[in-house]
Structure formats: C-alpha cells, structure tokens
Short mmCIF file of C-alpha atoms in Angstrom, two decimals:
data_model
loop_
_atom_site.label_atom_id
_atom_site.label_comp_id
_atom_site.label_asym_id
_atom_site.label_seq_id
_atom_site.Cartn_x
_atom_site.Cartn_y
_atom_site.Cartn_z
CA MET A 1 152.21 161.80 90.68
CA LEU A 2 150.98 164.68 93.07
CA ARG A 3 151.44 165.43 96.41
CA PRO A 4 148.24 165.77 98.83
CA PHE A 5 147.07 168.99 100.37
CA ALA A 6 145.08 168.97 103.60
CA LEU A 7 141.36 169.80 103.50
CA ALA A 8 140.57 170.78 107.10
CA LEU A 9 137.41 169.45 109.00
CA THR A 10 135.58 170.96 111.88
CA LEU A 11 134.37 168.88 114.72
CA VAL A 12 130.78 169.49 115.68
CA ALA A 13 130.36 167.42 118.80
CA THR A 14 131.77 164.37 120.73
CA PRO A 15 129.41 162.77 122.96
CA ALA A 16 130.37 159.76 124.67
CA LEU A 17 128.85 157.47 122.23
CA SER A 18 129.21 159.30 118.82
CA SER A 19 130.77 162.28 117.22
CA VAL A 20 129.51 164.28 114.52
CA ILE A 21 132.14 165.86 112.14
CA GLU A 22 131.74 168.36 109.10
CA THR A 23 133.11 166.91 105.90
CA SER A 24 133.05 167.84 102.43
CA ALA A 25 130.14 165.62 101.99
CA GLY A 26 128.18 167.23 104.70
CA PRO A 27 127.98 166.05 108.47
CA MET A 28 129.04 162.72 109.14
CA ARG A 29 128.18 160.47 112.46
CA ILE A 30 130.82 158.21 113.68
CA GLU A 31 129.56 155.54 116.16
CA PRO A 32 131.40 152.59 117.85
CA VAL A 33 130.30 149.04 116.87
CA LEU A 34 132.65 147.11 118.64
CA GLN A 35 134.73 148.00 121.61
CA GLY A 36 137.48 146.40 123.61
CA LEU A 37 139.25 145.01 120.71
CA ASP A 38 143.31 144.10 121.21
CA GLU A 39 145.12 145.55 118.24
CA PRO A 40 142.55 144.93 115.51
CA TRP A 41 144.13 144.67 112.18
CA GLY A 42 141.45 143.66 109.53
CA VAL A 43 137.60 143.61 109.20
CA ALA A 44 135.28 141.84 106.66
CA PHE A 45 131.56 141.57 106.51
CA LEU A 46 129.29 138.64 106.35
CA PRO A 47 126.11 138.84 104.22
CA ASP A 48 123.60 139.50 107.02
CA GLY A 49 125.99 142.41 108.44
CA ASP A 50 127.95 140.50 110.97
CA VAL A 51 131.56 141.22 110.89
CA LEU A 52 134.88 139.16 111.38
CA VAL A 53 137.80 141.07 112.88
CA THR A 54 141.31 140.11 113.29
CA GLU A 55 143.49 140.79 116.16
CA ARG A 56 147.07 140.79 115.63
CA GLY A 57 147.69 138.44 118.63
CA GLY A 58 145.88 135.80 116.96
CA ARG A 59 142.14 136.01 117.90
CA LEU A 60 139.47 136.02 115.33
CA VAL A 61 136.54 137.97 116.49
CA LEU A 62 132.77 137.66 115.40
CA GLY A 63 130.81 140.80 115.87
CA SER A 64 126.96 140.64 115.99
CA ALA A 65 124.49 142.92 117.18
CA GLY A 66 127.15 144.86 119.14
CA LYS A 67 128.39 141.81 120.94
CA GLN A 68 131.75 139.84 120.16
CA ASP A 69 132.62 136.10 120.27
CA ALA A 70 135.84 134.43 119.57
CA VAL A 71 136.04 132.10 116.55
CA THR A 72 138.09 129.10 116.86
CA GLY A 73 139.96 126.82 114.42
CA GLY A 74 142.19 129.41 112.65
CA PRO A 75 145.78 129.17 112.22
CA GLN A 76 148.69 129.17 114.60
CA VAL A 77 150.39 132.50 113.93
CA ARG A 78 153.71 133.78 114.57
CA ALA A 79 152.86 137.01 116.70
CA VAL A 80 156.26 138.75 116.68
CA GLY A 81 157.06 142.29 115.85
CA GLN A 82 154.53 143.29 113.04
CA GLY A 83 153.55 139.66 112.65
CA GLY A 84 150.43 137.78 113.65
CA LEU A 85 146.95 137.33 112.50
CA LEU A 86 146.57 139.84 109.79
CA ASP A 87 143.81 140.31 107.15
CA VAL A 88 140.65 138.72 106.75
CA LEU A 89 138.50 138.21 103.55
CA VAL A 90 135.09 137.03 103.14
CA PRO A 91 134.38 136.12 99.33
CA ARG A 92 131.40 137.39 97.45
CA ASP A 93 129.93 133.69 97.35
CA PHE A 94 130.09 133.21 101.03
CA ALA A 95 126.56 132.18 101.08
CA ASP A 96 127.38 129.07 98.91
CA SER A 97 131.08 128.31 99.93
CA ARG A 98 131.32 129.81 103.51
CA GLU A 99 134.76 130.32 103.02
CA VAL A 100 136.76 132.55 105.28
CA TRP A 101 140.39 133.54 104.05
CA LEU A 102 143.25 134.65 106.57
CA ALA A 103 146.64 136.31 106.03
CA PHE A 104 149.04 135.89 108.70
CA ALA A 105 152.64 135.39 109.73
CA ALA A 106 153.82 131.89 110.08
CA GLY A 107 157.28 130.47 111.36
CA GLU A 108 159.16 129.29 114.10
CA GLY A 109 162.19 130.90 115.88
CA ASN A 110 163.58 133.94 114.44
CA ARG A 111 162.21 133.29 110.94
CA ALA A 112 158.79 133.82 109.55
CA ALA A 113 156.88 134.34 106.39
CA THR A 114 153.44 135.89 105.07
CA ALA A 115 151.13 133.01 104.75
CA ILE A 116 147.46 132.67 103.59
CA GLY A 117 144.79 130.06 104.36
CA LYS A 118 141.08 129.40 104.23
CA GLY A 119 138.43 127.29 106.01
CA ARG A 120 134.60 127.26 106.11
CA LEU A 121 132.79 129.04 108.92
CA ALA A 122 130.45 126.76 110.95
CA GLU A 123 126.66 127.49 111.11
CA ASP A 124 127.10 128.64 114.44
CA ARG A 125 130.00 131.15 113.33
CA ARG A 126 131.84 130.06 116.52
CA ARG A 127 134.66 128.25 114.66
CA ILE A 128 136.27 127.62 111.40
CA ASP A 129 136.16 124.17 110.15
CA GLY A 130 138.87 122.42 107.93
CA PHE A 131 141.20 125.50 108.10
CA GLU A 132 144.10 124.76 105.82
CA THR A 133 147.20 126.92 105.19
CA LEU A 134 147.24 127.17 101.28
CA TRP A 135 150.47 129.14 100.70
CA VAL A 136 153.75 130.11 102.72
CA GLY A 137 155.97 132.82 101.34
CA ASP A 138 159.67 132.84 101.74
CA MET A 139 161.09 132.98 105.17
CA ALA A 140 163.21 135.89 106.38
CA GLY A 141 164.45 136.80 110.00
CA GLY A 142 163.03 139.39 112.12
CA GLY A 143 159.31 140.48 112.74
CA ARG A 144 158.71 143.56 110.10
CA HIS A 145 157.09 144.17 106.94
CA PHE A 146 154.65 141.32 106.33
CA GLY A 147 152.23 143.37 104.12
CA ALA A 148 149.32 140.77 104.38
CA ARG A 149 146.38 142.55 102.61
CA LEU A 150 143.74 140.69 100.65
CA ALA A 151 141.73 141.58 98.15
CA GLU A 152 139.00 139.65 95.88
CA ALA A 153 139.08 140.43 92.09
CA PRO A 154 136.13 140.81 90.00
CA ASP A 155 136.90 137.30 88.53
CA GLY A 156 136.99 135.79 92.07
CA THR A 157 140.62 135.23 92.32
CA ILE A 158 142.33 136.32 95.66
CA TRP A 159 145.19 138.84 95.67
CA LEU A 160 147.63 139.26 98.16
CA GLY A 161 150.26 142.24 98.73
CA THR A 162 153.36 141.46 100.83
CA GLY A 163 156.31 143.41 102.29
CA ASP A 164 159.93 143.40 101.99
CA ARG A 165 160.28 141.90 105.55
CA GLY A 166 162.50 144.64 106.76
CA THR A 167 165.33 143.91 104.60
CA GLY A 168 165.72 147.50 103.96
CA PRO A 169 167.49 149.74 101.12
CA ASP A 170 170.25 147.49 100.95
CA GLY A 171 168.23 144.14 100.36
CA MET A 172 167.09 143.44 97.06
CA ALA A 173 164.60 140.84 97.77
CA ALA A 174 161.78 142.97 96.63
CA GLN A 175 163.44 142.93 93.19
CA ASP A 176 164.27 139.45 93.16
CA PRO A 177 161.58 138.00 90.76
CA GLY A 178 162.12 134.46 92.06
CA SER A 179 161.24 135.60 95.62
CA SER A 180 157.56 136.35 97.24
CA ILE A 181 159.07 139.10 99.35
CA GLY A 182 157.72 142.68 98.30
CA LYS A 183 155.27 141.36 95.71
CA VAL A 184 151.75 141.22 94.72
CA LEU A 185 150.51 137.78 93.99
CA ALA A 186 147.28 136.31 92.77
CA PHE A 187 145.65 132.82 93.72
CA ARG A 188 142.80 130.65 92.42
CA ARG A 189 140.05 129.85 94.86
CA ASP A 190 141.67 126.51 95.59
CA GLY A 191 144.86 128.30 96.66
CA THR A 192 146.92 127.55 93.78
CA PRO A 193 148.94 130.53 92.49
CA LEU A 194 147.96 132.07 89.06
CA PRO A 195 150.63 131.91 86.55
CA PRO A 196 153.19 134.86 86.78
CA ALA A 197 152.71 138.00 85.05
CA ARG A 198 156.22 137.68 83.40
CA ASP A 199 158.14 135.07 82.57
CA GLY A 200 160.82 134.17 85.00
CA TRP A 201 158.87 135.38 87.91
CA ALA A 202 157.77 133.07 90.76
CA ALA A 203 154.51 131.42 90.60
CA GLY A 204 151.79 133.78 91.63
CA VAL A 205 153.74 136.96 91.22
CA GLN A 206 151.83 139.80 89.41
CA SER A 207 154.05 142.84 90.36
CA ILE A 208 157.42 143.45 92.20
CA GLY A 209 159.28 146.23 93.93
CA HIS A 210 156.92 146.95 96.87
CA ARG A 211 158.15 147.78 100.41
CA ASN A 212 155.34 147.20 102.68
CA ILE A 213 151.68 147.03 101.25
CA GLN A 214 149.33 147.77 104.17
CA GLY A 215 146.23 148.76 102.09
CA MET A 216 144.77 147.11 99.11
CA GLY A 217 141.56 146.82 96.93
CA PHE A 218 139.77 146.94 93.72
CA ASP A 219 137.67 149.67 92.34
CA ALA A 220 134.39 149.45 90.50
CA GLN A 221 136.24 149.37 87.13
CA GLY A 222 138.36 146.40 88.32
CA ALA A 223 141.54 148.46 88.87
CA LEU A 224 143.55 147.14 91.78
CA TRP A 225 145.15 150.11 94.10
CA ALA A 226 147.72 149.50 96.92
CA ALA A 227 148.93 151.81 99.80
CA GLU A 228 152.41 151.06 100.92
CA HIS A 229 155.01 152.52 103.55
CA GLY A 230 157.88 154.24 102.42
CA ALA A 231 160.90 154.80 104.76
CA ARG A 232 161.31 158.13 106.08
CA GLY A 233 158.98 159.97 103.74
CA GLY A 234 157.80 158.39 100.62
CA ASP A 235 154.64 156.57 101.78
CA GLU A 236 152.84 155.94 98.27
CA VAL A 237 149.57 154.94 96.60
CA ASN A 238 149.88 152.80 93.61
CA ARG A 239 147.66 151.53 90.79
CA ILE A 240 148.64 147.83 90.43
CA GLU A 241 149.22 146.60 86.77
CA PRO A 242 150.42 143.02 86.05
CA GLY A 243 153.97 142.80 84.91
CA ARG A 244 155.13 146.16 86.31
CA ASN A 245 158.02 147.05 88.69
CA TYR A 246 157.13 149.55 91.55
CA GLY A 247 160.78 150.32 92.30
CA TRP A 248 161.73 149.61 95.84
CA PRO A 249 164.46 149.91 96.89
CA VAL A 250 166.02 151.12 93.70
CA ILE A 251 163.85 154.12 93.65
CA SER A 252 161.93 155.85 96.47
CA TYR A 253 160.74 159.26 97.32
CA GLY A 254 161.95 158.88 100.91
CA ASN A 255 165.15 158.64 102.69
CA ASP A 256 166.54 155.94 104.97
CA TYR A 257 166.19 156.61 108.67
CA ASP A 258 169.60 157.86 109.13
CA GLY A 259 168.81 160.45 106.51
CA SER A 260 170.84 159.04 103.64
CA LYS A 261 169.39 158.60 100.04
CA ILE A 262 167.91 155.32 98.89
CA GLY A 263 168.92 153.80 95.72
CA THR A 264 169.26 155.62 92.73
CA GLY A 265 166.79 158.52 93.21
CA THR A 266 163.17 158.84 92.68
CA ALA A 267 163.04 157.41 88.94
CA ALA A 268 164.49 154.79 86.87
CA PRO A 269 163.86 153.06 83.45
CA GLY A 270 161.26 150.30 83.54
CA MET A 271 159.91 151.25 86.92
CA GLU A 272 156.64 152.63 87.95
CA GLN A 273 155.82 156.08 89.48
CA PRO A 274 153.32 156.30 92.12
CA VAL A 275 150.09 158.11 91.87
CA LEU A 276 150.60 159.82 95.10
CA VAL A 277 153.34 160.22 97.65
CA TRP A 278 153.16 161.48 101.33
CA ASP A 279 156.13 163.47 102.82
CA PRO A 280 156.28 163.29 105.69
CA SER A 281 154.96 159.79 105.92
CA MET A 282 151.67 159.21 107.27
CA ALA A 283 151.98 155.29 107.70
CA PRO A 284 149.06 154.16 105.32
CA SER A 285 146.90 151.30 106.34
CA GLY A 286 144.06 149.97 104.72
CA LEU A 287 142.46 151.06 101.49
CA VAL A 288 139.06 151.01 99.90
CA ALA A 289 137.46 152.50 96.51
CA TYR A 290 134.25 153.81 97.73
CA ASP A 291 131.31 153.24 95.21
CA ALA A 292 127.99 153.29 97.10
CA PRO A 293 125.11 155.71 96.94
CA LEU A 294 124.94 156.43 100.50
CA ILE A 295 127.57 159.15 100.20
CA ALA A 296 127.19 160.22 96.57
CA PRO A 297 129.64 163.01 96.63
CA TRP A 298 132.45 160.52 97.58
CA ARG A 299 131.85 157.95 95.06
CA GLY A 300 135.21 157.16 93.08
CA SER A 301 137.33 158.31 96.03
CA LEU A 302 139.77 156.15 97.82
CA PHE A 303 140.21 156.17 101.62
CA VAL A 304 143.18 155.20 103.33
CA GLY A 305 143.79 155.20 107.02
CA SER A 306 146.72 156.76 109.00
CA LEU A 307 148.59 154.93 111.58
CA LYS A 308 150.78 157.99 112.39
CA PHE A 309 148.78 161.14 112.14
CA GLY A 310 145.10 159.81 113.39
CA TYR A 311 142.88 160.43 110.27
CA ILE A 312 141.50 158.78 107.40
CA ALA A 313 142.74 160.42 104.14
CA ARG A 314 139.92 160.62 101.15
CA LEU A 315 141.82 160.84 97.92
CA ASP A 316 139.70 162.63 95.20
CA PRO A 317 140.68 161.66 91.65
CA ALA A 318 138.29 164.36 90.39
CA ARG A 319 140.74 166.88 91.93
CA GLY A 320 143.97 165.34 91.14
CA TRP A 321 144.03 163.09 94.00
CA ALA A 322 144.00 165.93 96.32
CA GLU A 323 143.40 164.74 100.06
CA GLU A 324 140.84 165.50 102.47
CA GLN A 325 141.96 164.52 106.02
CA ILE A 326 138.94 163.19 107.96
CA GLU A 327 139.82 163.42 111.64
CA ALA A 328 137.92 162.83 114.79
CA PRO A 329 138.54 161.49 118.31
CA GLU A 330 137.84 158.12 116.92
CA THR A 331 140.38 158.24 114.12
CA GLY A 332 143.60 157.13 116.21
CA ARG A 333 145.94 154.74 114.41
CA VAL A 334 143.30 153.68 111.90
CA ARG A 335 144.44 150.30 110.71
CA ASP A 336 141.91 149.34 108.29
CA VAL A 337 138.99 151.23 106.26
CA ARG A 338 136.25 149.25 104.29
CA GLN A 339 132.70 150.01 102.58
CA GLY A 340 130.15 148.18 104.54
CA PRO A 341 127.30 146.38 102.84
CA ASP A 342 125.02 149.54 104.13
CA GLY A 343 127.34 151.87 102.13
CA ALA A 344 129.02 153.30 105.37
CA LEU A 345 132.56 153.81 105.71
CA TRP A 346 133.64 151.42 108.51
CA PHE A 347 137.10 151.48 110.10
CA LEU A 348 139.33 150.03 112.92
CA SER A 349 141.22 152.15 115.52
CA VAL A 350 143.94 150.56 117.23
CA THR A 351 144.27 153.46 119.65
CA GLU A 352 140.65 153.16 120.58
CA GLY A 353 140.48 149.19 120.17
CA ALA A 354 137.20 149.41 118.20
CA LEU A 355 135.58 149.07 115.09
CA PHE A 356 133.57 152.46 114.14
CA ARG A 357 130.88 152.97 111.37
CA MET A 358 130.64 156.53 109.89
CA ALA A 359 127.61 157.54 107.58
CA PRO A 360 125.60 160.79 106.97
CA ALA A 361 124.20 162.26 110.26
CA ALA A 362 120.48 162.67 110.28
CA PRO A 363 119.52 166.60 109.43
CA ASP A 364 119.10 168.55 112.43
CA THR A 365 120.20 165.74 114.83
CA PRO A 366 122.57 166.93 117.58
CA GLY A 367 125.96 165.19 118.10
#
C-alpha cells in the first residue's frame, strides 16, 4: 500500500470550447460533448457512440450528435441526500439484448436502499420498455452512502458496489455478512444474485467491509478495482477479490470527523489492505482501467475522478501506483470517468454540468 504523490501539469490554453493541457502522455485536448446537465452521475456508451447519462434527480439523458433528449420509462427514485438515479450500464451484447441497467435509490419516507433494475431501450431510444426492479438492498434511514456503481464482468455477470448508508464507525452493517450494506455483490443477467463467495454470506455478496464505493471497474485481465470514500482521510483503491473483507469500520486509514480514531487502527487479521490511500481525502468517484491504443503510454493505468479537489487521478502501476493529477478548468467535481469506444477518456463534471472528452491534441494545433 502506497500513498500517492502529485505530478504537476501545465495548462496550455483555455479557449471557450476546449482546453489543451500538457500531460505525461503529451498534449491532451478536452472538449465538451454534452452541456446543461443537472448533477450528472453516470455515463454509458451505446454501440454507435451515443451516450446515456444519469442525473441524480431522476432523469436519464440520451446524448446524440451533441444533442440531448430525455429517456422515459425508468424507475421511480428516492432523490434525497446522496440518493437518486445513480449509475447506468449498457452490456456488451446490447446490439442483441438492448438492455440498459440502472442503479438507484429506492424507498419511501425516511428509509431507502440501493436498488438495481433493467429494461430494453426502444428503437427510437426515447424510452425504456419493460423496466423492472430486479433487486432492492437492505433499507436504512438517512440519505447517505448508497454506493451504486455497476460493472460488467468478462463473463457477462453484473457487479454492484454499495455503501454503508452512513451508519458510521459505530455501525457494523458493512461487517454483517447477512446484509447488503457496504458490500460488493454479483448478479446473473436475469437479475438473480450469484451464490455468495463464502458460506453464511447473503445471496450475491462477494466481498464485505466497504464504506462507500463510488468507482468500480474490471481491467483487461479481469481483475475488479474499486475506489471508495474514507472518512476524514483514508480514501482507498482496492483490488476486489471474492471472499475478502476490506475492513470498514474495523480498520481505516482515516479518522472520524470529530478527529477520533476509527476501529482498531489500520490493520487487523483477516482484513485486506488497500492498494492506495489518499490522505487528505480527495473524494474519489468513477474509475476506469484504461486499455486503449489511442493513448498508448497510459495503457494499464487506473483513472479516478476527484469530487473534492477538481482533478482526475491517473494511477500508474508501473511506478508503484504513483499518481498523476490531470487538472483543467473542466475537471470540477468529476463524478464519473470512462473509456469511450473511440479510446478517448470521457468524464462527467458536476461543477460544469457537462460531459467532456479528452484525447491527444493534434500536433501543432493551438488551444
């Protein structure tokens, strides 16, 4: 486990429509693709390059040729606190299945849960037909820490990271193997949970002890990575392996918000150590393992957005997970980061209310 160090970047130009920044892989142009979004949360790509974007308030947006349209037919969501319409996933077999998966907060009154469901995107892409809620997690009070990142495994199963629902250092729901709170779970394509990774764990549960997973994705080798919020300090990147316990709230590299220590310290028998820790917290959100030839020097890197400091972190496994901070006027409160079908890096900025595309700038092209 290593703590990151910053690799500074220099802003080259910031014209009205795009920026060019200098990075370890050379000049990168950042340009807006969709603007005017209201608290965007997740983005997924359709086979022809159109995109689906969730807004936390409950709207699903189709982005096509720089225009946006609302997609109807999705779930009723509990848009309270950090809850609402959260992640979106388009499976690799979309051309045949036309499936769209959504993760969201469901509930009534002061109780809510992380939930997932799916439906079929209509031919005109303006509605989801036959949407059904497939799974609803354990209910809890309050509106915090829903997690709700989705990822498709190489075998086509759908994986979900959840949060501890704000139960805090004194709440042990994330350590309860019979609860869905603070877990990584896996589902078949019909929505039924996979067998748990260990006897006695709830259906679908693959790992336990997570505080609030806000970024999750598989790399080219099939390994699953997750970025999750710590408390005051202690944000983590973890390599998720079935049957493992990732510690929260028994162990943590952060302190509680009143400055007191959490749990028993930073290590305990039978609990996993993070690959990387951020202190101070950078509030990670969105994660992608980059594996496209378009930006060859970055293949194998993990990219994680920061909600707190306004940058995208590139984590380089070849350099002991050293961190390069990619910062530009567009990188305010980055909620999601994805690799597009074109090999570019795409990201959502809550501050800008926009979806951006980052790719190598053409040689000798001014900003």
